[in-house]
Amino acid sequence: MPFSEDDLREALRRKEPSAGFAAKVMARVSQPPGEQARRGVLPMRRLMVVRWAAAAALAASLIAAVGLQQYRHRQEQVRAERAQRQAILALQITTEKLDHIFHRTSRISVPAPVRDNGDNNKERL
Amino acid sequence: MEGSPNIQMVTALRQAAQGDSQAFESLVRHHQTMVFSIAFHFLRNRMQAEDVAQDVFLELFQRLRQIQSPAHLTFWLRRVTVNRCIDQTRRRKPETALEDVSEPRAAVVSGDPLLSERLQQSVAALPDRKRAVVILRFQEGLDLAEIAEVLEMPLNTVKSTLQRSLLELRKKLTRKLGEVRYAIF
């Protein structure tokens, strides 16, 4: 669609600033020079600082959360390893006890069974 | 204040330079629309445009003694505003503010609002120098020699820059409206 120079003038016609614009300027002008600069150029920079601080805080909390998660995971691992070692020790102790019982029982001699060949019955008759 | 507007401005300028804050405020009120509009059309962001305009008036307050006449004041304000806008666009990425979606003070829109919106967007997308030339030409109604003076550019460069800018705007607008038609049909 072609446009004329009048269209461009219309599109770029002047616009009013917000209602309190002049008052804001006068408020800044009445401040000491250091304050003027701080309120003038720096609001955007302050905004940037706030954004960076928020991003840093978010990153720090993420790192802390991940660290805490890893710490808990590690603690669980340690507990599991300790339980595993205790279980192995318990099995070893049980095995030793069983060995000991086995040796003791094998040392006890069992008497040979009495054979009945019928002589005793003859004497009785 | 009484007398012709120019005499009023001379008086206000002199009084402001002597430290009269009311006189300075009248200068701000007289030029705020011009300064803000240049910044707004340059940056397409009300908040940034107001920041820039405030900074311009603050700088004016510090340099009031260097301003020789009302015409010099207008010239100085245009130059400083454009330079600050160029600095601003180089420092920051363009942001789309919520306020830009609808323009509360632009209730009276004559002509084609869609075309106006597209034109504003296309102007805002031009490179810095081209944008400045177009805004000074069509918002401020300056002639080429005045634009050359404000932007400290050779007259022929201003001429060619303006021609190229208009050509670029026509191309962009044709492409954008073509996309709209394609989306509709």
mmCIF file of C-alpha atoms in Angstrom, chain B:
data_model
loop_
_atom_site.group_PDB
_atom_site.id
_atom_site.type_symbol
_atom_site.label_atom_id
_atom_site.label_comp_id
_atom_site.label_asym_id
_atom_site.label_seq_id
_atom_site.Cartn_x
_atom_site.Cartn_y
_atom_site.Cartn_z
ATOM 1 C CA MET B 1 3.596 36.805 31.082
ATOM 2 C CA GLU B 2 2.510 39.339 28.485
ATOM 3 C CA GLY B 3 3.690 40.212 24.974
ATOM 4 C CA SER B 4 4.323 38.110 21.892
ATOM 5 C CA PRO B 5 5.281 34.468 22.366
ATOM 6 C CA ASN B 6 8.837 35.150 21.209
ATOM 7 C CA ILE B 7 9.312 37.998 23.682
ATOM 8 C CA GLN B 8 7.849 35.778 26.399
ATOM 9 C CA MET B 9 10.355 33.085 25.528
ATOM 10 C CA VAL B 10 13.274 35.539 25.517
ATOM 11 C CA THR B 11 12.207 36.772 28.937
ATOM 12 C CA ALA B 12 11.698 33.258 30.279
ATOM 13 C CA LEU B 13 15.079 32.202 28.945
ATOM 14 C CA ARG B 14 16.824 35.175 30.528
ATOM 15 C CA GLN B 15 15.050 34.713 33.854
ATOM 16 C CA ALA B 16 15.690 30.966 33.853
ATOM 17 C CA ALA B 17 19.381 31.579 33.208
ATOM 18 C CA GLN B 18 19.357 33.836 36.281
ATOM 19 C CA GLY B 19 17.997 30.993 38.401
ATOM 20 C CA ASP B 20 14.234 31.608 38.197
ATOM 21 C CA SER B 21 12.738 28.127 38.523
ATOM 22 C CA GLN B 22 9.262 29.227 37.409
ATOM 23 C CA ALA B 23 10.732 30.615 34.212
ATOM 24 C CA PHE B 24 12.557 27.359 33.669
ATOM 25 C CA GLU B 25 9.348 25.410 34.244
ATOM 26 C CA SER B 26 7.596 27.503 31.595
ATOM 27 C CA LEU B 27 10.417 26.615 29.177
ATOM 28 C CA VAL B 28 9.944 22.926 30.025
ATOM 29 C CA ARG B 29 6.185 23.126 29.511
ATOM 30 C CA HIS B 30 6.651 24.934 26.213
ATOM 31 C CA HIS B 31 9.076 22.380 24.768
ATOM 32 C CA GLN B 32 8.125 19.142 26.525
ATOM 33 C CA THR B 33 5.864 17.879 23.714
ATOM 34 C CA MET B 34 8.544 18.402 21.085
ATOM 35 C CA VAL B 35 11.321 16.763 23.114
ATOM 36 C CA PHE B 36 9.157 13.882 24.281
ATOM 37 C CA SER B 37 7.762 13.244 20.774
ATOM 38 C CA ILE B 38 11.194 13.064 19.172
ATOM 39 C CA ALA B 39 12.268 10.604 21.856
ATOM 40 C CA PHE B 40 9.045 8.620 21.653
ATOM 41 C CA HIS B 41 9.116 8.222 17.871
ATOM 42 C CA PHE B 42 12.769 7.356 18.082
ATOM 43 C CA LEU B 43 12.530 4.808 20.895
ATOM 44 C CA ARG B 44 8.867 3.668 20.618
ATOM 45 C CA ASN B 45 8.755 3.347 24.398
ATOM 46 C CA ARG B 46 6.997 5.928 26.588
ATOM 47 C CA MET B 47 9.015 5.212 29.726
ATOM 48 C CA GLN B 48 12.387 5.433 27.977
ATOM 49 C CA ALA B 49 11.235 8.485 26.036
ATOM 50 C CA GLU B 50 10.256 10.273 29.259
ATOM 51 C CA ASP B 51 13.595 9.341 30.852
ATOM 52 C CA VAL B 52 15.463 10.746 27.871
ATOM 53 C CA ALA B 53 13.312 13.892 27.801
ATOM 54 C CA GLN B 54 13.917 14.467 31.512
ATOM 55 C CA ASP B 55 17.643 14.053 31.028
ATOM 56 C CA VAL B 56 17.565 16.536 28.145
ATOM 57 C CA PHE B 57 15.850 19.190 30.302
ATOM 58 C CA LEU B 58 18.225 18.493 33.152
ATOM 59 C CA GLU B 59 21.151 19.079 30.820
ATOM 60 C CA LEU B 60 19.434 22.232 29.589
ATOM 61 C CA PHE B 61 19.158 23.457 33.177
ATOM 62 C CA GLN B 62 22.900 23.003 33.599
ATOM 63 C CA ARG B 63 23.719 24.783 30.319
ATOM 64 C CA LEU B 64 21.127 27.545 30.307
ATOM 65 C CA ARG B 65 23.784 30.259 30.168
ATOM 66 C CA GLN B 66 25.025 28.902 26.831
ATOM 67 C CA ILE B 67 21.615 29.297 25.174
ATOM 68 C CA GLN B 68 21.499 32.542 23.252
ATOM 69 C CA SER B 69 17.930 32.775 21.942
ATOM 70 C CA PRO B 70 14.620 30.870 21.741
ATOM 71 C CA ALA B 71 15.563 29.643 18.257
ATOM 72 C CA HIS B 72 18.911 28.444 19.596
ATOM 73 C CA LEU B 73 17.049 26.734 22.456
ATOM 74 C CA THR B 74 14.784 24.812 20.046
ATOM 75 C CA PHE B 75 17.764 23.859 17.888
ATOM 76 C CA TRP B 76 19.776 22.785 20.951
ATOM 77 C CA LEU B 77 16.898 20.697 22.344
ATOM 78 C CA ARG B 78 16.384 18.877 19.023
ATOM 79 C CA ARG B 79 20.088 18.120 18.645
ATOM 80 C CA VAL B 80 20.585 16.936 22.220
ATOM 81 C CA THR B 81 17.403 14.839 22.151
ATOM 82 C CA VAL B 82 18.394 13.088 18.917
ATOM 83 C CA ASN B 83 21.927 12.461 20.188
ATOM 84 C CA ARG B 84 20.652 11.075 23.469
ATOM 85 C CA CYS B 85 18.181 8.834 21.628
ATOM 86 C CA ILE B 86 20.978 7.507 19.411
ATOM 87 C CA ASP B 87 23.081 6.824 22.523
ATOM 88 C CA GLN B 88 20.104 5.129 24.132
ATOM 89 C CA THR B 89 19.445 2.804 21.191
ATOM 90 C CA ARG B 90 23.116 1.863 21.055
ATOM 91 C CA ARG B 91 23.206 1.112 24.771
ATOM 92 C CA ARG B 92 20.022 -0.864 25.068
ATOM 93 C CA LYS B 93 18.121 -3.470 23.194
ATOM 94 C CA PRO B 94 14.706 -2.316 22.006
ATOM 95 C CA GLU B 95 11.981 -3.090 24.492
ATOM 96 C CA THR B 96 8.291 -3.180 23.896
ATOM 97 C CA ALA B 97 6.540 -1.431 26.722
ATOM 98 C CA LEU B 98 2.973 -2.230 27.612
ATOM 99 C CA GLU B 99 2.114 1.437 27.158
ATOM 100 C CA ASP B 100 3.006 1.209 23.496
ATOM 101 C CA VAL B 101 0.184 -1.166 22.763
ATOM 102 C CA SER B 102 -2.334 1.623 23.075
ATOM 103 C CA GLU B 103 -1.591 5.305 23.144
ATOM 104 C CA PRO B 104 -3.861 6.908 25.756
ATOM 105 C CA ARG B 105 -3.271 10.492 24.627
ATOM 106 C CA ALA B 106 -3.627 9.681 20.946
ATOM 107 C CA ALA B 107 -7.374 9.246 21.115
ATOM 108 C CA VAL B 108 -8.011 11.490 18.138
ATOM 109 C CA VAL B 109 -6.681 9.575 15.159
ATOM 110 C CA SER B 110 -7.385 10.893 11.747
ATOM 111 C CA GLY B 111 -6.570 8.874 8.646
ATOM 112 C CA ASP B 112 -5.870 5.178 8.658
ATOM 113 C CA PRO B 113 -4.853 4.018 12.161
ATOM 114 C CA LEU B 114 -3.433 0.746 10.821
ATOM 115 C CA LEU B 115 -1.293 2.622 8.328
ATOM 116 C CA SER B 116 -0.147 5.058 11.047
ATOM 117 C CA GLU B 117 0.807 2.197 13.330
ATOM 118 C CA ARG B 118 2.701 0.411 10.564
ATOM 119 C CA LEU B 119 4.455 3.618 9.615
ATOM 120 C CA GLN B 120 5.506 4.279 13.207
ATOM 121 C CA GLN B 121 6.832 0.737 13.542
ATOM 122 C CA SER B 122 8.696 0.977 10.260
ATOM 123 C CA VAL B 123 10.232 4.336 11.180
ATOM 124 C CA ALA B 124 11.310 2.943 14.540
ATOM 125 C CA ALA B 125 13.001 0.051 12.724
ATOM 126 C CA LEU B 126 15.129 2.342 10.546
ATOM 127 C CA PRO B 127 18.834 2.763 11.366
ATOM 128 C CA ASP B 128 19.611 5.637 13.775
ATOM 129 C CA ARG B 129 20.572 8.376 11.313
ATOM 130 C CA LYS B 130 17.761 7.580 8.877
ATOM 131 C CA ARG B 131 15.266 7.533 11.738
ATOM 132 C CA ALA B 132 16.498 10.905 12.969
ATOM 133 C CA VAL B 133 16.201 12.433 9.490
ATOM 134 C CA VAL B 134 12.655 11.116 9.002
ATOM 135 C CA ILE B 135 11.489 12.269 12.451
ATOM 136 C CA LEU B 136 12.973 15.733 12.080
ATOM 137 C CA ARG B 137 11.504 16.046 8.595
ATOM 138 C CA PHE B 138 7.993 14.740 9.218
ATOM 139 C CA GLN B 139 7.412 15.298 12.926
ATOM 140 C CA GLU B 140 9.225 18.603 13.279
ATOM 141 C CA GLY B 141 8.714 19.769 9.708
ATOM 142 C CA LEU B 142 12.325 20.892 9.306
ATOM 143 C CA ASP B 143 13.734 21.542 5.866
ATOM 144 C CA LEU B 144 16.793 19.682 4.679
ATOM 145 C CA ALA B 145 19.234 22.461 5.595
ATOM 146 C CA GLU B 146 17.892 22.613 9.136
ATOM 147 C CA ILE B 147 18.139 18.833 9.482
ATOM 148 C CA ALA B 148 21.721 18.997 8.208
ATOM 149 C CA GLU B 149 22.497 21.578 10.863
ATOM 150 C CA VAL B 150 20.871 19.674 13.717
ATOM 151 C CA LEU B 151 22.484 16.361 12.793
ATOM 152 C CA GLU B 152 25.787 17.926 11.678
ATOM 153 C CA MET B 153 25.576 16.183 8.329
ATOM 154 C CA PRO B 154 26.302 17.502 4.822
ATOM 155 C CA LEU B 155 23.144 18.680 3.012
ATOM 156 C CA ASN B 156 23.557 16.169 0.187
ATOM 157 C CA THR B 157 23.909 13.353 2.674
ATOM 158 C CA VAL B 158 20.662 14.431 4.322
ATOM 159 C CA LYS B 159 18.927 14.464 0.905
ATOM 160 C CA SER B 160 20.119 11.007 -0.048
ATOM 161 C CA THR B 161 19.445 9.648 3.441
ATOM 162 C CA LEU B 162 15.866 10.917 3.303
ATOM 163 C CA GLN B 163 15.285 9.431 -0.167
ATOM 164 C CA ARG B 164 16.715 6.081 0.874
ATOM 165 C CA SER B 165 14.696 6.133 4.094
ATOM 166 C CA LEU B 166 11.427 6.755 2.240
ATOM 167 C CA LEU B 167 12.261 3.995 -0.229
ATOM 168 C CA GLU B 168 13.023 1.626 2.655
ATOM 169 C CA LEU B 169 9.769 2.589 4.392
ATOM 170 C CA ARG B 170 7.742 1.923 1.229
ATOM 171 C CA LYS B 171 9.400 -1.476 0.805
ATOM 172 C CA LYS B 172 8.851 -2.400 4.449
ATOM 173 C CA LEU B 173 5.265 -1.242 4.426
ATOM 174 C CA THR B 174 4.448 -3.100 1.225
ATOM 175 C CA ARG B 175 5.976 -6.242 2.677
ATOM 176 C CA LYS B 176 4.131 -5.854 6.011
ATOM 177 C CA LEU B 177 0.763 -5.152 4.461
ATOM 178 C CA GLY B 178 1.352 -8.009 2.031
ATOM 179 C CA GLU B 179 1.863 -10.290 5.027
ATOM 180 C CA VAL B 180 -1.358 -8.991 6.601
ATOM 181 C CA ARG B 181 -3.307 -9.599 3.393
ATOM 182 C CA TYR B 182 -1.786 -13.078 3.116
ATOM 183 C CA ALA B 183 -2.800 -13.787 6.729
ATOM 184 C CA ILE B 184 -6.358 -12.565 6.116
ATOM 185 C CA PHE B 185 -7.005 -14.195 2.755
#
